[in-house]
Coordinates of C-alpha atoms and ligand atoms in Angstrom, one line a residue:
M1 CA 104.2 -65.6 -55.7
K2 CA 107.5 -65.0 -57.6
N3 CA 106.7 -61.9 -59.2
K4 CA 106.3 -58.7 -57.4
R5 CA 102.8 -57.4 -57.5
I6 CA 102.1 -53.7 -58.0
V7 CA 98.4 -53.7 -56.9
L8 CA 95.9 -51.1 -57.8
V9 CA 93.4 -51.4 -54.9
T10 CA 90.0 -49.5 -55.7
G11 CA 87.9 -48.4 -53.0
G12 CA 90.6 -49.0 -50.5
C13 CA 89.3 -46.6 -47.8
G14 CA 86.0 -48.3 -47.5
F15 CA 85.2 -51.3 -45.0
I16 CA 86.5 -54.4 -46.8
G17 CA 88.9 -52.3 -48.9
A18 CA 90.8 -51.0 -45.7
N19 CA 90.8 -54.3 -43.9
F20 CA 92.4 -55.8 -47.4
I21 CA 94.9 -53.1 -47.5
R22 CA 95.8 -53.8 -43.7
L23 CA 96.2 -57.6 -44.6
L24 CA 98.5 -57.0 -47.7
N25 CA 100.6 -54.6 -45.8
H26 CA 101.3 -57.1 -43.3
R27 CA 101.5 -60.2 -45.4
Y28 CA 103.2 -59.1 -48.5
P29 CA 105.5 -56.3 -47.6
Q30 CA 107.2 -56.8 -50.9
W31 CA 104.3 -55.7 -52.9
R32 CA 103.3 -52.1 -53.8
I33 CA 99.9 -51.0 -53.1
I34 CA 98.2 -48.2 -54.8
N35 CA 95.0 -47.1 -53.2
L36 CA 92.5 -45.3 -55.5
D37 CA 89.5 -44.2 -53.7
K38 CA 87.1 -41.1 -54.4
L39 CA 86.4 -40.7 -50.6
T40 CA 82.6 -40.8 -50.9
Y41 CA 80.7 -40.7 -47.8
A42 CA 81.8 -44.3 -47.4
G43 CA 85.5 -43.7 -47.7
N44 CA 87.3 -43.1 -44.6
L45 CA 91.2 -42.4 -44.5
Q46 CA 91.2 -43.0 -40.8
N47 CA 90.3 -46.7 -41.7
L48 CA 94.1 -46.7 -42.8
A49 CA 95.6 -44.9 -40.0
G50 CA 99.0 -46.3 -39.1
I51 CA 99.6 -47.4 -42.8
E52 CA 102.8 -45.5 -44.0
E53 CA 102.9 -43.8 -47.4
G54 CA 106.3 -44.9 -48.8
E55 CA 107.7 -47.4 -51.1
N56 CA 104.9 -50.0 -50.6
Y57 CA 101.9 -47.7 -50.3
R58 CA 100.5 -44.7 -52.0
F59 CA 97.0 -43.2 -51.6
I60 CA 95.5 -41.3 -54.7
R61 CA 92.2 -39.5 -54.2
G62 CA 90.3 -40.2 -57.5
D63 CA 87.5 -41.4 -59.3
I64 CA 87.3 -45.0 -60.9
C65 CA 85.1 -43.2 -63.8
D66 CA 88.1 -41.0 -64.7
S67 CA 89.7 -42.9 -67.5
E68 CA 92.7 -40.3 -68.0
R69 CA 93.5 -40.4 -64.5
I70 CA 93.4 -44.3 -64.5
A71 CA 95.6 -44.4 -67.6
E72 CA 98.1 -42.4 -65.9
I73 CA 98.1 -44.6 -62.9
F74 CA 98.5 -47.6 -65.0
T75 CA 101.6 -46.1 -66.8
E76 CA 103.1 -44.2 -63.9
E77 CA 102.8 -47.2 -61.2
K78 CA 103.2 -50.2 -64.0
I79 CA 100.1 -51.7 -62.4
N80 CA 99.9 -55.5 -62.9
T81 CA 97.2 -56.4 -60.5
V82 CA 93.9 -54.7 -59.9
V83 CA 91.7 -55.6 -56.9
H84 CA 88.5 -53.9 -57.6
F85 CA 86.4 -52.9 -54.3
A86 CA 85.2 -49.5 -55.2
A87 CA 81.5 -49.3 -55.3
E88 CA 78.3 -48.0 -53.9
S89 CA 77.6 -50.7 -51.6
H90 CA 74.5 -50.0 -49.7
V91 CA 71.1 -51.4 -50.8
D92 CA 68.7 -49.0 -49.0
R93 CA 70.7 -46.2 -50.8
S94 CA 70.3 -47.8 -54.2
I95 CA 66.7 -47.9 -53.6
T96 CA 66.2 -44.2 -52.8
G97 CA 69.0 -43.0 -55.3
P98 CA 70.2 -45.6 -57.9
A99 CA 72.1 -43.1 -60.3
D100 CA 75.5 -43.3 -58.3
F101 CA 75.2 -47.2 -58.4
I102 CA 74.8 -47.1 -62.1
T103 CA 77.7 -44.6 -62.7
T104 CA 80.3 -46.1 -60.3
N105 CA 79.6 -49.8 -60.4
I106 CA 78.8 -50.1 -64.0
I107 CA 80.7 -47.0 -65.8
G108 CA 83.5 -47.4 -63.2
T109 CA 84.0 -51.0 -63.7
F110 CA 84.1 -50.5 -67.6
T111 CA 86.5 -47.7 -67.2
L112 CA 88.9 -49.9 -65.3
L113 CA 88.5 -52.7 -67.6
E114 CA 89.1 -50.6 -70.7
N115 CA 92.4 -49.3 -69.1
A116 CA 93.5 -52.9 -67.9
R117 CA 92.8 -54.0 -71.5
K118 CA 94.7 -51.2 -73.3
S119 CA 97.5 -51.5 -70.9
W120 CA 97.8 -55.1 -70.5
V121 CA 96.5 -56.7 -73.8
E122 CA 96.9 -53.9 -76.4
R123 CA 100.4 -52.7 -75.3
N124 CA 101.2 -56.0 -73.4
S125 CA 103.0 -53.6 -70.6
A126 CA 102.5 -55.8 -67.6
D127 CA 105.4 -57.2 -65.6
G128 CA 104.5 -60.5 -63.9
N129 CA 101.0 -62.2 -64.3
P130 CA 98.4 -59.6 -64.6
L131 CA 95.3 -60.1 -62.8
F132 CA 91.9 -58.2 -62.6
L133 CA 90.3 -59.3 -59.5
H134 CA 86.8 -58.0 -59.3
V135 CA 85.2 -58.0 -56.0
S136 CA 81.4 -59.1 -56.2
T137 CA 78.5 -60.0 -54.2
D138 CA 76.1 -62.9 -53.7
E139 CA 73.3 -60.4 -54.1
V140 CA 73.8 -61.0 -58.1
Y141 CA 72.1 -64.4 -57.8
G142 CA 68.9 -63.0 -56.2
S143 CA 66.6 -64.4 -53.5
L144 CA 66.5 -68.1 -52.2
G145 CA 63.6 -69.9 -50.7
E146 CA 63.9 -71.9 -47.5
T147 CA 66.4 -74.5 -49.1
G148 CA 69.2 -74.5 -51.5
L149 CA 72.5 -72.5 -51.8
F150 CA 74.0 -70.2 -54.3
T151 CA 76.7 -72.2 -56.4
E152 CA 79.0 -70.4 -59.1
T153 CA 76.7 -71.8 -61.8
T154 CA 73.6 -70.2 -60.0
A155 CA 71.6 -68.2 -62.7
Y156 CA 72.0 -64.6 -62.2
D157 CA 68.8 -63.0 -61.0
P158 CA 69.6 -59.4 -59.4
R159 CA 66.5 -57.8 -57.8
S160 CA 67.7 -54.3 -56.2
P161 CA 69.4 -51.5 -58.2
Y162 CA 72.5 -52.6 -56.4
S163 CA 72.7 -56.0 -57.1
A164 CA 71.4 -55.4 -60.7
S165 CA 74.5 -52.9 -61.1
K166 CA 77.0 -55.5 -59.7
A167 CA 75.5 -58.0 -61.7
S168 CA 76.2 -55.9 -64.9
S169 CA 79.8 -55.4 -63.7
D170 CA 80.3 -59.1 -63.3
H171 CA 79.1 -59.5 -66.9
L172 CA 81.3 -57.0 -68.3
V173 CA 84.3 -58.5 -66.3
N174 CA 83.4 -61.8 -68.0
A175 CA 83.0 -60.2 -71.3
Y176 CA 86.4 -58.6 -71.2
Y177 CA 87.9 -62.3 -70.4
H178 CA 86.2 -64.0 -73.3
T179 CA 86.5 -61.2 -75.7
Y180 CA 89.9 -59.8 -75.2
G181 CA 91.5 -62.4 -73.0
L182 CA 91.9 -60.1 -70.1
P183 CA 93.0 -62.1 -67.1
V184 CA 90.1 -61.7 -64.8
M185 CA 88.7 -63.5 -61.7
I186 CA 85.4 -62.8 -59.8
T187 CA 84.6 -63.2 -56.2
N188 CA 81.0 -63.4 -55.0
C189 CA 80.8 -63.0 -51.3
S190 CA 77.9 -63.0 -48.7
N191 CA 77.4 -60.4 -45.9
N192 CA 80.7 -59.2 -44.2
Y193 CA 80.8 -57.9 -40.8
G194 CA 83.9 -56.6 -38.6
P195 CA 86.0 -53.6 -38.0
Y196 CA 85.7 -50.3 -39.8
Q197 CA 82.1 -51.1 -41.3
F198 CA 80.1 -47.9 -41.6
P199 CA 77.3 -47.8 -39.3
E200 CA 74.5 -47.9 -42.0
K201 CA 74.6 -51.4 -42.3
L202 CA 72.8 -53.9 -40.0
I203 CA 75.4 -55.0 -37.5
P204 CA 77.3 -51.6 -36.7
L205 CA 74.0 -49.7 -36.9
V206 CA 72.3 -51.9 -34.3
L207 CA 75.5 -51.7 -32.2
H208 CA 75.7 -48.1 -32.2
N209 CA 72.0 -47.5 -31.5
G210 CA 72.1 -50.3 -28.8
L211 CA 75.0 -48.5 -27.2
H212 CA 73.1 -45.2 -27.1
G213 CA 69.7 -46.9 -25.9
R214 CA 68.0 -46.0 -29.5
E215 CA 65.5 -47.9 -31.6
L216 CA 66.9 -51.0 -33.2
P217 CA 64.9 -51.1 -36.8
V218 CA 64.3 -54.4 -37.8
Y219 CA 62.7 -54.4 -41.4
G220 CA 59.6 -56.5 -42.1
D221 CA 59.3 -59.7 -40.0
G222 CA 62.9 -59.9 -39.2
K223 CA 63.2 -63.3 -40.5
N224 CA 65.3 -62.5 -43.7
I225 CA 68.3 -64.7 -43.6
R226 CA 71.8 -63.7 -44.4
D227 CA 75.2 -65.6 -44.4
W228 CA 77.6 -63.8 -42.3
L229 CA 81.4 -63.8 -42.8
Y230 CA 83.8 -61.8 -40.7
V231 CA 85.7 -59.5 -43.0
E232 CA 89.2 -60.8 -42.1
D233 CA 88.0 -64.1 -43.5
H234 CA 86.9 -62.7 -46.7
C235 CA 90.2 -60.6 -47.2
E236 CA 92.0 -64.0 -46.8
A237 CA 89.9 -65.6 -49.2
I238 CA 90.8 -62.9 -51.8
A239 CA 94.6 -63.2 -51.2
A240 CA 94.2 -66.9 -51.4
V241 CA 92.3 -66.3 -55.0
I242 CA 95.0 -64.0 -56.0
E243 CA 97.5 -66.7 -55.2
N244 CA 96.0 -69.6 -56.3
G245 CA 92.9 -69.0 -58.3
K246 CA 92.5 -69.8 -62.1
I247 CA 92.2 -66.9 -64.7
G248 CA 88.4 -66.7 -66.1
N249 CA 87.1 -68.3 -63.0
C250 CA 84.8 -67.1 -60.2
Y251 CA 84.5 -68.2 -56.7
N252 CA 81.8 -67.9 -54.3
I253 CA 83.0 -66.9 -50.6
G254 CA 80.6 -67.5 -47.6
G255 CA 80.6 -68.1 -43.9
N256 CA 78.6 -71.2 -43.8
N257 CA 76.6 -69.3 -41.2
E258 CA 73.0 -68.4 -41.7
K259 CA 71.2 -66.4 -39.3
K260 CA 67.8 -64.4 -39.5
N261 CA 68.2 -60.7 -38.9
I262 CA 66.3 -60.8 -35.7
N263 CA 68.6 -63.3 -34.2
V264 CA 71.6 -61.4 -35.2
V265 CA 69.9 -58.4 -33.4
E266 CA 69.1 -60.4 -30.2
I267 CA 72.7 -61.5 -30.0
I268 CA 74.1 -58.0 -30.2
C269 CA 71.7 -56.7 -27.6
D270 CA 72.3 -59.6 -25.2
T271 CA 76.2 -59.0 -25.5
L272 CA 75.9 -55.4 -25.0
D273 CA 73.8 -56.2 -21.9
E274 CA 76.4 -58.5 -20.6
K275 CA 79.4 -56.3 -21.4
L276 CA 77.9 -52.9 -20.1
G277 CA 75.0 -53.7 -17.8
L278 CA 71.3 -52.8 -18.5
L279 CA 70.0 -49.6 -20.1
P280 CA 69.5 -46.9 -17.5
S281 CA 65.7 -47.7 -17.1
K282 CA 67.1 -51.2 -16.0
A283 CA 65.2 -52.6 -19.4
A284 CA 67.2 -55.2 -21.4
R285 CA 68.2 -54.0 -25.0
R286 CA 65.8 -56.3 -26.7
S287 CA 63.3 -53.7 -25.7
L288 CA 64.8 -51.4 -28.2
I289 CA 63.8 -53.7 -31.0
T290 CA 61.4 -52.0 -33.3
Y291 CA 59.7 -53.5 -36.4
V292 CA 59.6 -51.1 -39.4
T293 CA 58.4 -51.2 -42.9
D294 CA 60.2 -53.7 -44.9
R295 CA 62.8 -52.7 -47.6
L296 CA 61.2 -52.7 -51.0
G297 CA 62.0 -55.9 -52.8
H298 CA 63.8 -57.3 -49.8
D299 CA 65.6 -60.6 -50.6
R300 CA 64.4 -63.2 -48.2
R301 CA 67.3 -65.5 -47.9
Y302 CA 71.1 -65.6 -49.1
A303 CA 73.5 -68.7 -48.4
I304 CA 76.5 -69.6 -50.3
D305 CA 78.0 -72.9 -51.2
A306 CA 81.7 -72.3 -50.9
R307 CA 83.0 -75.7 -51.8
K308 CA 84.6 -74.7 -55.0
I309 CA 86.8 -72.4 -53.2
A310 CA 87.5 -74.7 -50.5
E311 CA 88.3 -77.7 -52.8
Q312 CA 90.4 -75.9 -55.4
I313 CA 92.1 -73.3 -53.3
G314 CA 91.9 -74.6 -49.6
W315 CA 90.3 -71.5 -48.3
Q316 CA 87.9 -71.9 -45.4
P317 CA 86.4 -69.5 -43.0
R318 CA 88.3 -69.5 -39.5
I319 CA 86.1 -67.1 -37.4
S320 CA 82.9 -68.6 -36.1
F321 CA 79.8 -65.9 -35.7
E322 CA 80.0 -66.4 -32.0
K323 CA 83.7 -65.3 -31.7
G324 CA 83.4 -62.8 -34.8
I325 CA 80.7 -60.8 -33.4
R326 CA 82.3 -60.6 -29.8
M327 CA 85.4 -59.4 -31.7
T328 CA 83.3 -56.7 -33.6
I329 CA 81.3 -55.6 -30.6
D330 CA 84.9 -55.2 -28.7
W331 CA 86.4 -53.3 -31.6
Y332 CA 83.4 -50.8 -31.9
L333 CA 83.6 -50.4 -27.9
D334 CA 87.4 -49.9 -28.1
H335 CA 87.0 -47.4 -31.1
Q336 CA 84.3 -45.0 -30.1
Q337 CA 86.3 -42.0 -31.3
W338 CA 86.3 -43.7 -35.0
V339 CA 82.5 -44.2 -34.7
E340 CA 81.8 -40.8 -33.6
G341 CA 84.0 -39.3 -36.3
V342 CA 81.6 -41.1 -38.6
V343 CA 78.5 -40.3 -37.0
D344 CA 79.3 -36.5 -36.5
G345 CA 81.0 -36.3 -40.0
S346 CA 84.3 -35.1 -38.9
Y347 CA 86.1 -38.1 -40.6
R348 CA 85.8 -36.2 -43.7
E349 CA 88.1 -33.4 -42.5
Y350 CA 91.0 -36.0 -42.2
Y351 CA 91.7 -35.9 -45.9
Q352 CA 92.7 -32.2 -45.6
E353 CA 94.8 -32.6 -42.6
M354 CA 96.6 -35.8 -44.2
Y355 CA 96.8 -34.7 -47.9
G356 CA 95.4 -31.0 -48.0
N357 CA 98.9 -29.5 -48.5
R358 CA 100.6 -32.4 -50.1
Q359 CA 99.0 -34.1 -52.9
K360 CA 96.6 -32.7 -55.9
I361 CA 93.2 -34.3 -55.8
G362 CA 92.9 -36.2 -59.3
K363 CA 93.7 -33.8 -62.3
Ligands
NAD1 P1 82.1 -49.3 -48.8 O1 80.7 -48.8 -49.3 O2 82.4 -49.5 -47.4 O3 83.3 -49.1 -49.6 C1 83.3 -48.3 -50.8 C2 84.4 -47.7 -51.1 O4 84.4 -47.2 -52.6 C3 84.6 -46.4 -50.1 O5 85.8 -46.1 -49.8 C4 84.3 -45.3 -51.4 O6 84.8 -44.0 -51.1 C5 84.9 -45.7 -52.5 N1 84.3 -45.5 -53.8 C6 83.0 -45.4 -54.1 N2 82.7 -44.7 -55.4 C7 84.0 -44.8 -55.9 C8 84.5 -44.1 -57.1 N3 83.5 -43.7 -58.1 N4 86.0 -44.1 -57.4 C9 86.6 -44.3 -56.4 N5 86.2 -45.1 -55.1 C10 84.9 -45.0 -54.9 O7 82.1 -51.0 -49.3 P2 82.3 -52.3 -48.8 O8 81.4 -52.9 -47.9 O9 83.9 -52.2 -48.3 O10 82.5 -53.2 -50.1 C11 83.4 -53.5 -50.8 C12 83.2 -54.1 -52.1 O11 82.8 -55.4 -51.8 C13 82.0 -53.6 -53.0 O12 82.3 -53.9 -54.7 C14 80.8 -54.4 -52.7 O13 80.0 -54.6 -53.7 C15 81.6 -55.8 -52.4 N6 81.1 -56.7 -51.4 C16 80.6 -56.1 -50.1 C17 80.1 -57.1 -49.1 C18 79.5 -56.4 -47.8 O14 79.0 -57.3 -47.1 N7 80.0 -55.5 -47.4 C19 79.7 -58.3 -49.4 C20 80.2 -58.8 -50.6 C21 80.7 -57.9 -51.6
DAU2 O1 75.3 -60.1 -49.3 C1 76.2 -59.2 -49.5 C2 75.9 -57.9 -49.5 O2 75.6 -57.8 -48.1 C3 76.7 -56.7 -50.0 O3 76.8 -57.0 -51.4 C4 76.3 -55.3 -49.7 O4 77.1 -54.6 -50.1 C5 76.2 -55.3 -48.2 O5 75.5 -53.9 -48.0 C6 75.1 -56.3 -47.6 O6 73.6 -56.1 -48.0 P1 72.4 -56.3 -47.1 O7 71.5 -55.7 -47.6 O8 72.3 -57.8 -46.9 O9 73.2 -55.5 -45.8 P2 72.4 -54.6 -44.6 O10 73.4 -54.8 -43.6 O11 71.9 -53.5 -45.2 O12 71.1 -55.5 -44.4 C7 71.2 -56.8 -43.7 C8 69.9 -57.3 -43.4 O13 69.4 -56.7 -42.2 C9 69.0 -57.1 -44.7 O14 68.1 -58.2 -44.7 C10 68.3 -55.9 -44.3 C11 68.1 -55.7 -42.7 N1 68.2 -54.8 -41.9 C12 69.2 -53.8 -42.5 C13 69.1 -52.5 -41.9 C14 70.3 -51.4 -42.3 C15 67.2 -54.2 -41.1 O15 66.3 -55.3 -40.9 N2 67.6 -53.3 -40.6 C16 68.4 -52.1 -40.8 O16 68.1 -51.1 -40.1

C-alpha cells in the first residue's frame, strides 16, 4: 500500500472491531486509526487495553447517526478509508427490540455513506485511494437447506430484523457505488468466534455457563448449522480486501467449517472437562445441556462459498476449528477478569477512568 491510510474504524470497541484494530496497529504502524464507537452495551474499551492513543490511534466516543460529528471527523482527520463495523449485532435482541437495529444499522450506515460522498465525491478531498469497506454478514442470504452454499450472487433473503437491517445497509452501500461512484466494497462473513466476544453469543455464553456449572441453553433441536471462523482469520480477510479487493465488489468470507450447534456445545463441554476436571457433582458438563424454546424464525443453516476471495485475493482461513476453539477457551480462562467485568457491568466504568477527564463526549 503506497498511500498512507487514515482509517475511520466504526465500532472498534466491539468484538471484531477490536480484534481488527489490534491487527492494523501491529501490521500497519504507519496508518492512522480513528476509532469511532458509541460504547453501547457491546462496546468495551478494555478490548483495546494496551493500544496507546497517539499519532497512530485516536478513540472518539460518538454515534454513527450523528452526521455533524462525522462531518467534523472527516474534515479534521482527512479520513480516506472507512472500515464500518458498528452495528447492533445480536439476532435475539433484534427479535425483542428491533428499533435500535433499524437506527444504527440502516440510518447509521446511510449517515456514514452521505458523509463519505460529500467529502470524497463532492469535494474530492481524499488523499490516496479512498475506500468505504462495509463489514456485513452471511445472514443477508437467508437460510440454506441441507445442501448448497451462499455465493456472492445468491439472492438476498433476510429473515430476522437484524439480517434485514444489514441487508438494507448492504443495498445502500451498493446504491452509493452505482449512483455516485463512491468507492465501496462489501464483505459478507459467517459466524466469528474468539477473544473479546460478548458472552451473549453462543460460544462465549456456553463457555461462561459451563465454567460456572450453569445450564447451557440450546435452541430448538440443536441441529441448526453455522459456518464458524476464528476472528483473526476474518480480520486478516478484511485487511487483504483493503489491500487487493476491487472497488464495487463484494466478497464472501467463511471458515469452510460447518457445525451443528449441539456439536459446538459438546466440544466446549468436553474441552472444559478435560482442562478443569468434572463438575463438583462429578458430572460431565454435557449434563448441563438444556434444550429450550427455539429462536423465532431461526435460520436453519448457513454455509459460505469463499472461492472468490481465495481465487482473486489469495485469502484462506488459517485456523482450524479444533485449534481455534482451544485458543478461545484458553483465552477466556486466562481473561476471567475481563469476563467478570462484562458480566457484572463494571466494564462500563472504564470509559470514565480512561477518558472522563480528558475528552468531550461527542458534541
Ligand atoms: P459487537 O456487537 O461486538 O460490536 C458492535 C460495536 O459497535 C460495539 O463496540 C458498539 O458500541 C458499536 N456501536 C453500536 N452502535 C453504534 C453506533 N450507533 N455508533 C457507533 N458505534 C456503535 O459486533 P461484532 O460481533 O464485533 O460485529 C461487528 C460487525 O461485523 C457488525 O457489523 C456485524 O454485523 C458484522 N458481522 C459479525 C459477525 C459475527 O459473527 N459477530 C459475522 C459477520 C459479520
Ligand atoms: O452468521 C453471521 C452472524 O453470526 C453475525 O452476523 C451476527 O452478528 C452474529 O451474532 C452471529 O449470529 P448467530 O445468530 O448465528 O449467532 P449466535 O451466537 O447468537 O447463535 C449461534 C447459533 O446458536 C444460532 O443457531 C442460535 C444458537 N444459540 C444461540 C444462543 C445465544 C443457541 O442454541 N443458544 C443460545 O443461547
